[in-house]
Short mmCIF file of C-alpha atoms in Angstrom, two decimals:
data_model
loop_
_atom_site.label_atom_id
_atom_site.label_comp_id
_atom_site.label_asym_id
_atom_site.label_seq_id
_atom_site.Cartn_x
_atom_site.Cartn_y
_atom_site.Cartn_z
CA UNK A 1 0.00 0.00 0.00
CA UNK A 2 1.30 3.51 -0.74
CA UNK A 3 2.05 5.84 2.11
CA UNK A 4 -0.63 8.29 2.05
CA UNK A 5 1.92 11.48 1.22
CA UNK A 6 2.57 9.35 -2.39
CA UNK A 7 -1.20 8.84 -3.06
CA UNK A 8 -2.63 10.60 -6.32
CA UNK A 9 -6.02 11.62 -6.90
CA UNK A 10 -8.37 9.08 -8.48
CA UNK A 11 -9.52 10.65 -11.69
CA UNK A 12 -12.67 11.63 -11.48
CA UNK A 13 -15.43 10.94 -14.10
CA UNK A 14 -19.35 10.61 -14.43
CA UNK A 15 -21.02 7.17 -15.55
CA UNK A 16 -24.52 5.90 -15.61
CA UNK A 17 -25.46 3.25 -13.53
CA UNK A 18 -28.32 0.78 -14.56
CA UNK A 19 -31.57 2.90 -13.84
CA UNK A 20 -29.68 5.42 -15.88
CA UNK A 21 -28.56 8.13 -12.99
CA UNK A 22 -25.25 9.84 -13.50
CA UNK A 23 -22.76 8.82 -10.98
CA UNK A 24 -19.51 10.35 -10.51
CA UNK A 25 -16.46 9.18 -8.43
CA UNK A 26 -16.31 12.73 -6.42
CA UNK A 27 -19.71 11.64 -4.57
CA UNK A 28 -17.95 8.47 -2.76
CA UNK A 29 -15.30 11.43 -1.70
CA UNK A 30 -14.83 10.87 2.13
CA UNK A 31 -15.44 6.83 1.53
CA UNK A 32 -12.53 4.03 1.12
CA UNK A 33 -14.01 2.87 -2.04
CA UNK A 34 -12.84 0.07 -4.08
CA UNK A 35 -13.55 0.79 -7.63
CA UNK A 36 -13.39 -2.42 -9.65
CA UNK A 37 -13.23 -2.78 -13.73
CA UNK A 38 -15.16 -5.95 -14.67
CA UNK A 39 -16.89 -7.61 -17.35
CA UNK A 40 -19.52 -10.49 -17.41
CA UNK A 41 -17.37 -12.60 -19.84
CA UNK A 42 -14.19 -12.46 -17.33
CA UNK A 43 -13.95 -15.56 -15.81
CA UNK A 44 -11.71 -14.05 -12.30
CA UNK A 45 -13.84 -10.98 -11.99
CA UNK A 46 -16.83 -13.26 -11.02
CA UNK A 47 -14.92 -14.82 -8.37
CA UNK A 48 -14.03 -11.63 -6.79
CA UNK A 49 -18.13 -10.04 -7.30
CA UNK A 50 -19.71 -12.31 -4.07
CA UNK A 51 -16.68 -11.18 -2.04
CA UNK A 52 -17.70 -7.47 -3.16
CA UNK A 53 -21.06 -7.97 -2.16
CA UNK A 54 -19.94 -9.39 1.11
CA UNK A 55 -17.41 -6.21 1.83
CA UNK A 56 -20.49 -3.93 0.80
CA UNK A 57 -22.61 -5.18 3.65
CA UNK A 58 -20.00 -6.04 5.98
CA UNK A 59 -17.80 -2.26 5.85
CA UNK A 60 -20.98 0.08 4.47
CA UNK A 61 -21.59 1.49 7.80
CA UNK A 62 -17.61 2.56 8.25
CA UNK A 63 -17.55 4.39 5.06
CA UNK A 64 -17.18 2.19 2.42
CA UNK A 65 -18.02 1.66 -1.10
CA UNK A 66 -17.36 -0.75 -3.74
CA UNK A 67 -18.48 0.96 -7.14
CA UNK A 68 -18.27 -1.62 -10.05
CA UNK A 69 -17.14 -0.15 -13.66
CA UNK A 70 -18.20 -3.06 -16.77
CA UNK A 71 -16.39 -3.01 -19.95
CA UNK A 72 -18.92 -5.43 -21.54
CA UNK A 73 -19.07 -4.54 -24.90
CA UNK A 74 -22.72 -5.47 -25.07
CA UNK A 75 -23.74 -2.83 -22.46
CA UNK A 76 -26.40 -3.52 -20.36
CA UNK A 77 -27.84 -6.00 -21.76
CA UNK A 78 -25.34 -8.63 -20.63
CA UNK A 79 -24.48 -6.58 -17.08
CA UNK A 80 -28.22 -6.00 -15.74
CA UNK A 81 -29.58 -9.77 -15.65
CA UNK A 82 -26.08 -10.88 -14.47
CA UNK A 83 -26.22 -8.56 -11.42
CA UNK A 84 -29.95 -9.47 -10.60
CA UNK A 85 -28.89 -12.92 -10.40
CA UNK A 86 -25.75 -12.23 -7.92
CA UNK A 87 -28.00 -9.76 -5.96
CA UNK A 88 -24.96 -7.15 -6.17
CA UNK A 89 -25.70 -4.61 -3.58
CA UNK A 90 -23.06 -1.89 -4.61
CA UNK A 91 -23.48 0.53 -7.60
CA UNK A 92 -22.73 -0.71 -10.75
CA UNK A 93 -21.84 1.53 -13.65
CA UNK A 94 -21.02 1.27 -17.74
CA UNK A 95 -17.76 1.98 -18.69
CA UNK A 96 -15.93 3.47 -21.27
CA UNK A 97 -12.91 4.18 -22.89
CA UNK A 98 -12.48 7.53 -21.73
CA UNK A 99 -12.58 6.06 -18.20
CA UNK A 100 -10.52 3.12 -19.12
CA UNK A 101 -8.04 5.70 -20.25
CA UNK A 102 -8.00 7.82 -17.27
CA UNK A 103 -7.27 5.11 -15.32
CA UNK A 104 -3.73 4.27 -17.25
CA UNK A 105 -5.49 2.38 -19.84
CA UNK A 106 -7.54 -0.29 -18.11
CA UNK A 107 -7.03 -3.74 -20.17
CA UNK A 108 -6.35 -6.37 -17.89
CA UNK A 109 -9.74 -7.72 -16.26
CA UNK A 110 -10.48 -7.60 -12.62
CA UNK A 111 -8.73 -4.57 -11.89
CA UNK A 112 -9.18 -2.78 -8.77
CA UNK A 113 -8.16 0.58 -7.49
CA UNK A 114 -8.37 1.18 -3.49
CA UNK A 115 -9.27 4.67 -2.94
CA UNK A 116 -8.40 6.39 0.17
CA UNK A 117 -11.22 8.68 1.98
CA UNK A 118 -9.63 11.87 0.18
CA UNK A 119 -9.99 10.53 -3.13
CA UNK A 120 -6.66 8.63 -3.24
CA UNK A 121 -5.38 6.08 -5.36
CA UNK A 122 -3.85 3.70 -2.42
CA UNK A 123 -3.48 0.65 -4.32
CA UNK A 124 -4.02 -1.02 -7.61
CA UNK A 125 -5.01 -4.93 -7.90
CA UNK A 126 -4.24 -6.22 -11.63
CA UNK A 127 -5.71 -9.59 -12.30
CA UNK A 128 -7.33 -11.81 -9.09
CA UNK A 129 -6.41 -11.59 -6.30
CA UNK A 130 -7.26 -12.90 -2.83
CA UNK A 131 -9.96 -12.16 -0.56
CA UNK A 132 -7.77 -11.33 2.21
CA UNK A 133 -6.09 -8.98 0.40
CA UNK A 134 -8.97 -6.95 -0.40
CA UNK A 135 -10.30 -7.01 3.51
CA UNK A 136 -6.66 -5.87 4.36
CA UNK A 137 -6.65 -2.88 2.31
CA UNK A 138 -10.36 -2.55 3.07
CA UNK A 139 -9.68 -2.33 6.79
CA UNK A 140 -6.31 -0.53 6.94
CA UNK A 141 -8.04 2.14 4.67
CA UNK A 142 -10.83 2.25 6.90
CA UNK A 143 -8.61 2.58 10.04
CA UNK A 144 -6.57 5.82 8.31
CA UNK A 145 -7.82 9.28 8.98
CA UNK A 146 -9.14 11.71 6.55
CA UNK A 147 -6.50 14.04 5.94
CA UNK A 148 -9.08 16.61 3.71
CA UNK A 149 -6.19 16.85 1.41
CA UNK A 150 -6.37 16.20 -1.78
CA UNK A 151 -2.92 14.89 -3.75
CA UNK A 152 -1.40 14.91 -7.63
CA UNK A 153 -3.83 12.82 -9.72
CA UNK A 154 -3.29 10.29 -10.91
CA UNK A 155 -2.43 9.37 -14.32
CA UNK A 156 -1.21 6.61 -17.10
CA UNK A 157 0.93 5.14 -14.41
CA UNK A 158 -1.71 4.41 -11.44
CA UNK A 159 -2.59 0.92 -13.66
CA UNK A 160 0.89 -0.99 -14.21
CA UNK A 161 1.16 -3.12 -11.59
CA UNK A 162 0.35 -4.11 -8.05
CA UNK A 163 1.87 -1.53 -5.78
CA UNK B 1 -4.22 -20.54 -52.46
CA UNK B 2 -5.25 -21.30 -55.67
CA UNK B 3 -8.71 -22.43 -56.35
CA UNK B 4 -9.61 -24.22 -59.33
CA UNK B 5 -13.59 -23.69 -60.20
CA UNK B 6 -15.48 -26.66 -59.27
CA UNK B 7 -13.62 -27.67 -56.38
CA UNK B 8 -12.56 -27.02 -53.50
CA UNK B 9 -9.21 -25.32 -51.65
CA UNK B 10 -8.50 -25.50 -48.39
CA UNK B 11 -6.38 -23.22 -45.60
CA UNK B 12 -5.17 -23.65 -42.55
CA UNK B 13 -4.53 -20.41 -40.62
CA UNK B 14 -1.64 -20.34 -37.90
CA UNK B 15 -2.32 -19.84 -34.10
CA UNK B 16 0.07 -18.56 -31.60
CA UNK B 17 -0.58 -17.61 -28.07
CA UNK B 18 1.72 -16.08 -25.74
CA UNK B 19 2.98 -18.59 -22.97
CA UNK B 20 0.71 -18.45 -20.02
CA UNK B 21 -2.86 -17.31 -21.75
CA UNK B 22 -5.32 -19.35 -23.60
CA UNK B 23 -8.11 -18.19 -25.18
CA UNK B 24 -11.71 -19.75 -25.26
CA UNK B 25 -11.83 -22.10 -27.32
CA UNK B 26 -14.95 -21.99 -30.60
CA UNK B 27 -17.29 -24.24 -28.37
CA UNK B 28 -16.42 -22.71 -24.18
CA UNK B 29 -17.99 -24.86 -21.69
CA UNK B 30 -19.33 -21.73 -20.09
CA UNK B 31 -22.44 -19.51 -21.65
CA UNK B 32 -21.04 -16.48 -20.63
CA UNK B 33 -17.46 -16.99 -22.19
CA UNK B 34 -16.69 -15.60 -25.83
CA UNK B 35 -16.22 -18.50 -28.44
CA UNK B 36 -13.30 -18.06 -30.81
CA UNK B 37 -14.93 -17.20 -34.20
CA UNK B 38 -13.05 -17.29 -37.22
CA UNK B 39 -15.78 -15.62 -40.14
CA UNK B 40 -14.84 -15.29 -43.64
CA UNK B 41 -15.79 -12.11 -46.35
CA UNK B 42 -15.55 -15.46 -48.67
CA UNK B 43 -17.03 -14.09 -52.11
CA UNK B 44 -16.22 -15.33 -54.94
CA UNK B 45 -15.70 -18.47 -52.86
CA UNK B 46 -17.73 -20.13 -50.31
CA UNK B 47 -17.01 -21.47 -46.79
CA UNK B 48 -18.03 -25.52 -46.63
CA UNK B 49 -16.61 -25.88 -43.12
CA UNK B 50 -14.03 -23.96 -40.85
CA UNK B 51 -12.67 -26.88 -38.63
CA UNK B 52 -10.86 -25.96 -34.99
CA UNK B 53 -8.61 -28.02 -33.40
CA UNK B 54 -9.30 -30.23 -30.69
CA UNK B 55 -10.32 -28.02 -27.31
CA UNK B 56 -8.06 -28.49 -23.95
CA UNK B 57 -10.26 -28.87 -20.91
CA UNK B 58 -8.12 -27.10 -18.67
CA UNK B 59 -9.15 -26.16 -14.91
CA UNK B 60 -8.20 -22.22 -13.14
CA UNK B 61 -8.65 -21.65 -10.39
CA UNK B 62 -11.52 -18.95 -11.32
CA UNK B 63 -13.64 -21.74 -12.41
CA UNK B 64 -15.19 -24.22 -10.58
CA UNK B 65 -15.14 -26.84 -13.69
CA UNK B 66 -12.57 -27.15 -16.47
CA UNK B 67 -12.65 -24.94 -19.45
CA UNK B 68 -12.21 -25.53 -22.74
CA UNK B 69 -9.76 -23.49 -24.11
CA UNK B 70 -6.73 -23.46 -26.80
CA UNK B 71 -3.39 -22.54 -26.07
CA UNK B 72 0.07 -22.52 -27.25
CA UNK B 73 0.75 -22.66 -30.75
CA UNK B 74 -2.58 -24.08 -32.71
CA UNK B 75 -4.20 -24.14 -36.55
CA UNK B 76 -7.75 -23.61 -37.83
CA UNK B 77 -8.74 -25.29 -41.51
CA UNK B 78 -11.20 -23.61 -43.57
CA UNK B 79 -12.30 -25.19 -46.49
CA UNK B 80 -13.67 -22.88 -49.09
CA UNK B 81 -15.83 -24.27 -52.64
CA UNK B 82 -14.94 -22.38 -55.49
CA UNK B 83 -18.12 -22.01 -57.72
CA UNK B 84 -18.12 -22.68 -61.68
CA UNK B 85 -19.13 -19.10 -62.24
CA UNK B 86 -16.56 -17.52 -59.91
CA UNK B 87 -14.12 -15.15 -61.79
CA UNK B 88 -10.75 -16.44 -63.18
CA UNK B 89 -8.15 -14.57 -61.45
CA UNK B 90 -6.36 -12.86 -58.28
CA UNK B 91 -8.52 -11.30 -55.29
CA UNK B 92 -7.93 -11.35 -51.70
CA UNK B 93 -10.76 -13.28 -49.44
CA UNK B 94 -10.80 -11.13 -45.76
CA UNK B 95 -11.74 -12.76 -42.26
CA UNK B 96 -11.86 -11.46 -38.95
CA UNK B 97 -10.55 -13.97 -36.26
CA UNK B 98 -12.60 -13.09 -33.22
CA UNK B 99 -10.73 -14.60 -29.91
CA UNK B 100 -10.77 -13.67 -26.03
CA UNK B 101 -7.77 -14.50 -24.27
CA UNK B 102 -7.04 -14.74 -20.54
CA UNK B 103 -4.45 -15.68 -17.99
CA UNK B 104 -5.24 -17.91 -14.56
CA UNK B 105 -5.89 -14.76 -12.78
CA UNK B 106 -6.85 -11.98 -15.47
CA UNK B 107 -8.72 -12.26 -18.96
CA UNK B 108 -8.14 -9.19 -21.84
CA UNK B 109 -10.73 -7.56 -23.52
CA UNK B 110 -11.94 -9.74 -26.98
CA UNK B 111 -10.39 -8.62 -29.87
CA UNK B 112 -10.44 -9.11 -33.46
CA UNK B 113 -7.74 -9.72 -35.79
CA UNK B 114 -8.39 -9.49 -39.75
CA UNK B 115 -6.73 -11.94 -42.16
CA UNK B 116 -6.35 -11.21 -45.23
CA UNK B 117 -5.85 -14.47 -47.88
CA UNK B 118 -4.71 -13.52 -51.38
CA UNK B 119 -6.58 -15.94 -54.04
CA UNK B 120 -5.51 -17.15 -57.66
CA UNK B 121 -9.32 -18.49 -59.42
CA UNK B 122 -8.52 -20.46 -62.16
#
């Protein structure tokens, strides 16, 4: 995990979720979120979505967020009846390639970016990884103060690699 | 290839995966995985039959059975029918090779590669 004086800012953008409401990053500002790029047809990412739904209900009430970005191609058509049938209790949005792009170019599927309660890019996950990790960085995220400063933001870089 | 009206020509197009990824393979054992396609822009020819190797049932560890999936370095056949009527001479016959590749812990988005197969009618 980065020390929080080498965090930069998540990039902030605006997506619609699946009743169609505009949802940006900068509302979740003051949460740990964990903002996870997905897709229906990706084989690891549904591994990690019941743990996601378990972290939703288990940290909500602390201040945190998971907020799920799909990069299905077939929009959401293929996302909506997927997410009924998990019962996914976090906000789901449709992604992009502007978003993909602000986020370093987002091509490996899961990835996940821990965000820090000032907007903060604390961590990236590339690929699966393990429950434990996520509940770690959940909980150590959870236990740091808010600062109410905001850092650089991030750029190409924040997606190359687990930090 | 040459194809000679009346009959029919065959190719086999070359498959090479990087070490460590497979890609689905045309029939995945999951409904939600995306098939390798291989579709032909065949005119003046015709496709009879596009023929992919034999699948691997492989098992990740992100899926609870195995998957069927190719990997490594692989070919697919198509065999094309080259009408009566078709026009003697060169053109080039496109396809689009449709594939989604992963890794044991992370998949890529699918992709599509074109191929382009130069043709002699006679």
């Amino acid at each position: 995990m980065k020390a929080p004086e080498l965090r930069q800012i998540a990039p902030d953008f605006t997506l619609r979720d699946a009743e169609g409401r505009q949802v940006s990053l900068s509302d979740y500002r003051g949460k740990v979120v964990l903002l996870n790029f997905w897709a229906t047809w990706c084989g690891p990412c549904r591994i990690e979505i019941p743990w996601f739904v378990d972290f939703e209900r288990q940290f909500k009430d602390r201040g945190f967020a998971v907020l799920g970005v799909s990069m299905d191609e077939e929009g959401w058509d293929a996302v909506r009846p997927y997410i009924a049938r998990m019962r996914v209790n976090y906000r789901v949005l449709m992604g992009d390639s502007m978003v993909s792009d602000l986020y370093g170019g987002v091509e490996s599927l899961p990835t996940s970016f821990m965000i820090d309660r000032d907007g903060r890019v604390a961590r990236v996950h590339i690929g699966l990884v393990s429950r434990s990790e996520y509940q770690n960085d959940i909980n150590a995220l959870l236990d740091q103060s808010h600062s109410g400063n905001g850092g650089p933001v991030a750029g190409r870089a924040a997606a190359r690699g687990t930090e | 290839m040459i194809a000679r009206k009346g009959a029919r020509a065959e190719v086999k197009l070359a498959v090479s995966l990087r070490e460590g990824y497979h890609v689905n393979s045309n029939t995945p054992s999951e409904d939600y995985l995306i098939p390798m396609k291989l579709t032909w822009n065949a005119a003046p020819l015709e496709v009879e039959e596009t023929i992919f190797p034999a699948a691997k049932l492989e098992k990740y560890d992100f899926a609870d059975k195995p998957l069927s999936v190719f990997s490594g370095d692989f070919e697919i056949l198509t065999r094309f029918r080259t009408p009566a009527s078709a026009p003697t001479g060169a053109t080039v016959l496109t396809g689009k090779l449709r594939y989604q590749a992963c890794t044991s812990s992370m998949c890529l988005p699918p992709k599509s590669v074109e191929v382009r197969l130069p043709v002699d009618v006679r």
